[in-house]
mmCIF file of C-alpha atoms in Angstrom:
data_model
loop_
_atom_site.group_PDB
_atom_site.id
_atom_site.type_symbol
_atom_site.label_atom_id
_atom_site.label_comp_id
_atom_site.label_asym_id
_atom_site.label_seq_id
_atom_site.Cartn_x
_atom_site.Cartn_y
_atom_site.Cartn_z
ATOM 1 C CA MET Z 130 13.583 -1.925 -8.134
ATOM 2 C CA VAL Z 131 16.523 -0.976 -10.463
ATOM 3 C CA VAL Z 132 19.788 -2.756 -10.467
ATOM 4 C CA ASN Z 133 22.441 -0.682 -10.271
ATOM 5 C CA GLY Z 134 25.861 -1.552 -12.284
ATOM 6 C CA GLY Z 135 25.833 -4.883 -13.857
ATOM 7 C CA GLY Z 136 29.065 -4.243 -15.830
ATOM 8 C CA THR Z 137 32.351 -5.707 -15.188
ATOM 9 C CA GLY Z 138 33.488 -6.210 -11.726
ATOM 10 C CA ILE Z 139 30.039 -6.371 -10.087
ATOM 11 C CA ARG Z 140 28.969 -9.956 -8.588
ATOM 12 C CA ARG Z 141 25.595 -11.100 -9.494
ATOM 13 C CA TRP Z 142 23.677 -14.177 -8.796
ATOM 14 C CA VAL Z 143 20.085 -15.393 -9.336
ATOM 15 C CA VAL Z 144 18.129 -16.274 -6.614
ATOM 16 C CA GLY Z 145 14.900 -18.360 -6.399
ATOM 17 C CA TRP Z 146 12.046 -18.605 -3.448
ATOM 18 C CA THR Z 147 9.367 -21.267 -3.509
ATOM 19 C CA GLY Z 148 6.717 -22.807 -1.887
ATOM 20 C CA ALA Z 149 8.843 -25.092 0.855
ATOM 21 C CA SER Z 150 8.475 -24.098 4.765
ATOM 22 C CA GLY Z 151 11.329 -21.699 5.385
ATOM 23 C CA ALA Z 152 10.883 -18.294 3.503
ATOM 24 C CA VAL Z 153 13.160 -16.557 6.534
ATOM 25 C CA TYR Z 154 16.125 -18.537 4.347
ATOM 26 C CA GLY Z 155 15.430 -16.800 1.129
ATOM 27 C CA VAL Z 156 14.715 -13.345 2.814
ATOM 28 C CA LYS Z 157 17.889 -13.676 4.801
ATOM 29 C CA LEU Z 158 20.203 -14.763 1.970
ATOM 30 C CA CYS Z 159 18.815 -11.614 -0.371
ATOM 31 C CA LYS Z 160 19.931 -9.490 2.749
ATOM 32 C CA GLU Z 161 22.974 -10.799 2.852
ATOM 33 C CA LEU Z 162 24.228 -10.834 -0.643
ATOM 34 C CA LEU Z 163 22.510 -7.328 -1.241
ATOM 35 C CA ALA Z 164 24.711 -6.044 1.638
ATOM 36 C CA ALA Z 165 28.018 -7.771 0.240
ATOM 37 C CA GLY Z 166 27.460 -5.358 -2.490
ATOM 38 C CA ILE Z 167 26.221 -8.272 -5.231
ATOM 39 C CA GLU Z 168 23.282 -7.907 -7.761
ATOM 40 C CA VAL Z 169 20.380 -10.122 -7.159
ATOM 41 C CA HIS Z 170 18.332 -11.209 -9.625
ATOM 42 C CA LEU Z 171 15.223 -12.881 -7.589
ATOM 43 C CA VAL Z 172 12.310 -14.975 -8.872
ATOM 44 C CA VAL Z 173 9.419 -16.196 -6.480
ATOM 45 C CA SER Z 174 6.963 -18.782 -7.290
ATOM 46 C CA ASP Z 175 3.354 -18.048 -6.451
ATOM 47 C CA ALA Z 176 3.612 -20.972 -3.945
ATOM 48 C CA GLY Z 177 6.844 -19.453 -2.301
ATOM 49 C CA TRP Z 178 4.455 -16.111 -2.312
ATOM 50 C CA ARG Z 179 1.984 -17.685 -0.140
ATOM 51 C CA VAL Z 180 4.338 -19.020 2.273
ATOM 52 C CA LEU Z 181 5.696 -15.451 2.580
ATOM 53 C CA LYS Z 182 2.004 -14.303 3.198
ATOM 54 C CA GLU Z 183 1.576 -17.470 5.726
ATOM 55 C CA GLU Z 184 4.983 -17.402 7.858
ATOM 56 C CA LEU Z 185 6.302 -13.650 7.528
ATOM 57 C CA GLY Z 186 2.885 -11.572 7.110
ATOM 58 C CA TRP Z 187 3.982 -10.358 3.625
ATOM 59 C CA ASP Z 188 1.537 -8.805 1.232
ATOM 60 C CA ALA Z 189 1.399 -11.181 -1.517
ATOM 61 C CA ALA Z 190 -1.195 -8.706 -3.551
ATOM 62 C CA ARG Z 191 1.450 -5.605 -3.458
ATOM 63 C CA ARG Z 192 4.759 -7.920 -4.230
ATOM 64 C CA GLN Z 193 6.974 -4.850 -5.186
ATOM 65 C CA ASP Z 194 6.141 -3.155 -1.907
ATOM 66 C CA SER Z 195 6.182 -6.397 0.314
ATOM 67 C CA LEU Z 196 9.941 -6.767 -1.354
ATOM 68 C CA ALA Z 197 10.744 -3.563 -0.192
ATOM 69 C CA ALA Z 198 9.980 -3.207 3.147
ATOM 70 C CA GLY Z 199 10.513 -7.101 3.659
ATOM 71 C CA LEU Z 200 14.406 -6.865 2.508
ATOM 72 C CA GLY Z 201 14.653 -3.033 3.682
ATOM 73 C CA LEU Z 202 15.620 -1.777 -0.250
ATOM 74 C CA ALA Z 203 16.539 1.617 -0.698
ATOM 75 C CA GLU Z 204 14.716 3.491 -3.820
ATOM 76 C CA GLU Z 205 17.517 2.005 -5.997
ATOM 77 C CA SER Z 206 18.946 -1.152 -5.095
ATOM 78 C CA ARG Z 207 20.803 -4.293 -6.251
ATOM 79 C CA LEU Z 208 17.901 -6.049 -6.461
ATOM 80 C CA ARG Z 209 15.685 -7.209 -9.879
ATOM 81 C CA TYR Z 210 12.564 -8.947 -9.103
ATOM 82 C CA TYR Z 211 10.836 -10.974 -11.914
ATOM 83 C CA PRO Z 212 7.422 -12.699 -11.967
ATOM 84 C CA ASN Z 213 7.409 -16.602 -12.443
ATOM 85 C CA GLY Z 214 5.405 -16.173 -15.299
ATOM 86 C CA ASP Z 215 7.660 -13.883 -17.292
ATOM 87 C CA ILE Z 216 9.459 -16.977 -18.896
ATOM 88 C CA GLY Z 217 11.339 -14.513 -21.374
ATOM 89 C CA ALA Z 218 13.018 -12.404 -18.890
ATOM 90 C CA ALA Z 219 16.941 -12.132 -19.141
ATOM 91 C CA ILE Z 220 17.483 -14.796 -16.576
ATOM 92 C CA ALA Z 221 16.087 -17.408 -18.753
ATOM 93 C CA SER Z 222 18.896 -16.864 -21.353
ATOM 94 C CA GLY Z 223 22.148 -18.599 -20.940
ATOM 95 C CA SER Z 224 23.623 -15.563 -22.301
ATOM 96 C CA PHE Z 225 22.861 -13.815 -19.160
ATOM 97 C CA ARG Z 226 26.047 -13.761 -17.056
ATOM 98 C CA CYS Z 227 26.084 -14.459 -13.561
ATOM 99 C CA GLU Z 228 28.025 -16.764 -11.428
ATOM 100 C CA GLY Z 229 25.278 -19.011 -10.484
ATOM 101 C CA MET Z 230 21.899 -19.733 -8.947
ATOM 102 C CA ALA Z 231 20.589 -20.718 -5.056
ATOM 103 C CA VAL Z 232 17.357 -21.852 -4.823
ATOM 104 C CA VAL Z 233 16.268 -21.208 -1.068
ATOM 105 C CA PRO Z 234 13.872 -22.699 0.442
ATOM 106 C CA CYS Z 235 13.463 -25.152 -2.332
ATOM 107 C CA SER Z 236 10.363 -27.197 -2.520
ATOM 108 C CA MET Z 237 10.354 -31.084 -3.685
ATOM 109 C CA GLY Z 238 8.081 -30.283 -6.342
ATOM 110 C CA THR Z 239 10.729 -27.551 -7.771
ATOM 111 C CA LEU Z 240 13.478 -29.918 -7.010
ATOM 112 C CA ALA Z 241 11.724 -32.545 -9.166
ATOM 113 C CA ALA Z 242 10.974 -30.181 -11.865
ATOM 114 C CA ILE Z 243 14.997 -29.256 -11.817
ATOM 115 C CA ALA Z 244 15.540 -32.821 -11.874
ATOM 116 C CA HIS Z 245 13.743 -33.912 -14.593
ATOM 117 C CA GLY Z 246 14.353 -30.488 -16.782
ATOM 118 C CA THR Z 247 10.543 -29.303 -16.752
ATOM 119 C CA ALA Z 248 11.154 -25.843 -17.025
ATOM 120 C CA ASP Z 249 8.061 -24.615 -17.226
ATOM 121 C CA ASN Z 250 8.177 -21.519 -15.666
ATOM 122 C CA LEU Z 251 10.767 -18.895 -14.778
ATOM 123 C CA LEU Z 252 12.383 -20.024 -12.079
ATOM 124 C CA THR Z 253 12.901 -23.700 -13.088
ATOM 125 C CA ARG Z 254 13.946 -22.441 -16.338
ATOM 126 C CA ALA Z 255 16.650 -20.354 -14.895
ATOM 127 C CA ALA Z 256 17.757 -23.280 -12.972
ATOM 128 C CA ASP Z 257 17.703 -25.536 -16.124
ATOM 129 C CA VAL Z 258 20.045 -22.776 -17.657
ATOM 130 C CA THR Z 259 22.435 -22.613 -14.936
ATOM 131 C CA LEU Z 260 22.785 -26.343 -15.349
ATOM 132 C CA LYS Z 261 23.323 -26.108 -19.136
ATOM 133 C CA GLU Z 262 25.998 -23.648 -19.022
ATOM 134 C CA GLY Z 263 27.736 -25.384 -16.283
ATOM 135 C CA ARG Z 264 27.610 -22.803 -13.370
ATOM 136 C CA PRO Z 265 27.024 -23.374 -9.676
ATOM 137 C CA LEU Z 266 23.624 -24.524 -8.671
ATOM 138 C CA LEU Z 267 22.418 -24.815 -5.170
ATOM 139 C CA LEU Z 268 19.438 -26.001 -3.513
ATOM 140 C CA VAL Z 269 18.250 -25.758 -0.067
ATOM 141 C CA PRO Z 270 15.635 -28.526 0.258
ATOM 142 C CA ARG Z 271 13.451 -27.977 3.122
ATOM 143 C CA GLU Z 272 10.989 -31.153 3.890
ATOM 144 C CA THR Z 273 10.782 -34.151 6.259
ATOM 145 C CA PRO Z 274 10.265 -37.153 6.496
ATOM 146 C CA LEU Z 275 12.111 -37.360 2.832
ATOM 147 C CA ASN Z 276 10.636 -40.354 0.559
ATOM 148 C CA ALA Z 277 12.675 -42.542 -2.300
ATOM 149 C CA ILE Z 278 11.154 -40.179 -4.736
ATOM 150 C CA HIS Z 279 12.919 -36.684 -2.983
ATOM 151 C CA LEU Z 280 15.896 -38.907 -2.487
ATOM 152 C CA GLU Z 281 16.438 -39.675 -5.609
ATOM 153 C CA ASN Z 282 15.887 -36.638 -7.310
ATOM 154 C CA MET Z 283 18.792 -35.184 -4.872
ATOM 155 C CA LEU Z 284 21.178 -37.758 -5.756
ATOM 156 C CA LYS Z 285 20.252 -37.192 -9.550
ATOM 157 C CA LEU Z 286 21.160 -33.396 -9.031
ATOM 158 C CA ALA Z 287 23.886 -33.922 -6.642
ATOM 159 C CA ARG Z 288 25.393 -36.111 -9.342
ATOM 160 C CA LEU Z 289 25.289 -33.517 -11.927
ATOM 161 C CA GLY Z 290 27.085 -31.160 -9.571
ATOM 162 C CA VAL Z 291 24.509 -29.544 -7.680
ATOM 163 C CA ARG Z 292 25.447 -28.630 -4.170
ATOM 164 C CA MET Z 293 22.610 -29.420 -1.556
ATOM 165 C CA ILE Z 294 22.301 -27.712 1.486
ATOM 166 C CA PRO Z 295 19.089 -28.961 3.542
ATOM 167 C CA ALA Z 296 17.938 -27.055 5.809
ATOM 168 C CA MET Z 297 19.527 -28.694 8.959
ATOM 169 C CA PRO Z 298 20.888 -26.318 11.468
ATOM 170 C CA ALA Z 299 24.008 -27.256 13.586
ATOM 171 C CA PHE Z 300 24.279 -26.642 17.440
ATOM 172 C CA TYR Z 301 27.783 -26.911 17.476
ATOM 173 C CA HIS Z 302 28.067 -23.201 17.522
ATOM 174 C CA GLY Z 303 25.962 -22.776 20.700
ATOM 175 C CA PRO Z 304 22.801 -21.249 19.098
ATOM 176 C CA GLN Z 305 20.515 -19.467 21.539
ATOM 177 C CA THR Z 306 17.970 -17.955 19.139
ATOM 178 C CA LEU Z 307 15.833 -18.779 16.176
ATOM 179 C CA GLU Z 308 17.673 -16.243 14.240
ATOM 180 C CA ASP Z 309 20.969 -18.209 15.137
ATOM 181 C CA ALA Z 310 19.837 -21.333 13.370
ATOM 182 C CA VAL Z 311 18.597 -19.510 10.431
ATOM 183 C CA ASN Z 312 21.590 -17.888 10.217
ATOM 184 C CA PHE Z 313 23.592 -21.091 10.091
ATOM 185 C CA VAL Z 314 21.685 -22.588 7.468
ATOM 186 C CA VAL Z 315 22.227 -19.033 5.137
ATOM 187 C CA GLY Z 316 25.901 -19.357 6.159
ATOM 188 C CA LYS Z 317 26.314 -22.352 4.625
ATOM 189 C CA VAL Z 318 24.850 -21.242 1.564
ATOM 190 C CA LEU Z 319 26.812 -18.191 1.506
ATOM 191 C CA ASP Z 320 29.890 -20.445 1.754
ATOM 192 C CA GLY Z 321 28.997 -22.464 -0.987
ATOM 193 C CA MET Z 322 28.396 -19.257 -3.270
ATOM 194 C CA ASN Z 323 32.374 -17.962 -1.952
ATOM 195 C CA VAL Z 324 30.182 -14.974 -0.160
ATOM 196 C CA PRO Z 325 32.620 -13.833 3.200
ATOM 197 C CA HIS Z 326 30.132 -13.687 6.036
ATOM 198 C CA ARG Z 327 29.817 -13.819 10.372
ATOM 199 C CA LEU Z 328 26.565 -15.525 10.629
ATOM 200 C CA PHE Z 329 27.812 -18.161 12.814
ATOM 201 C CA ARG Z 330 30.988 -19.373 14.827
ATOM 202 C CA ARG Z 331 32.741 -22.082 12.584
ATOM 203 C CA TRP Z 332 34.175 -25.012 14.651
ATOM 204 C CA GLY Z 333 37.355 -24.033 16.195
ATOM 205 C CA GLU Z 334 36.825 -20.888 16.511
ATOM 206 C CA THR Z 335 36.508 -18.637 19.477
ATOM 207 C CA ASP Z 336 33.659 -16.371 20.612
ATOM 208 C CA ASP Z 337 35.590 -13.388 19.429
ATOM 209 C CA ASN Z 338 36.416 -15.090 16.049
ATOM 210 C CA THR Z 339 40.075 -15.019 16.809
#
């Protein structure tokens, strides 16, 4: 995939998908970002590819084709995909300019690696760079129940300014479908990225959003 632009005035985010259940959250987030005209620099862990296969039926052996089909990409798009083993990719450097990074969904293993600075692959290195450069880092942990190790790692990152957005759908907006529940979580991530959306009815809004 080819990224258009990259110059002044084009918004740019790094997105990571990991092996936690909830691959649909990451897919929906990327679709929304691309539809908003935002450059997406995507890295997917090997476990993330397995979850994409198990939950969404993606062909993990044909990754570029799966991304194009699953995200509905045109021949040219604002998405750039990096293999997780490409530790020398652009997003591994602090000189790479972007607004921040979101890991959606975020496994407990990835969360622990970020919390302890174990930057041994591109995804965790990109997250480490995001932290050291003082850029927004948003994590969507998807695990239950949570043990003390999970909670301590989340607290450590939260104290560093990392935004924790657990995959916890709300019900005040009257979700009728699974897509409605997914949209709520993704909408909260977009709020944290300062990206306008209409994925769910906010508290106090009417059905016609007036």
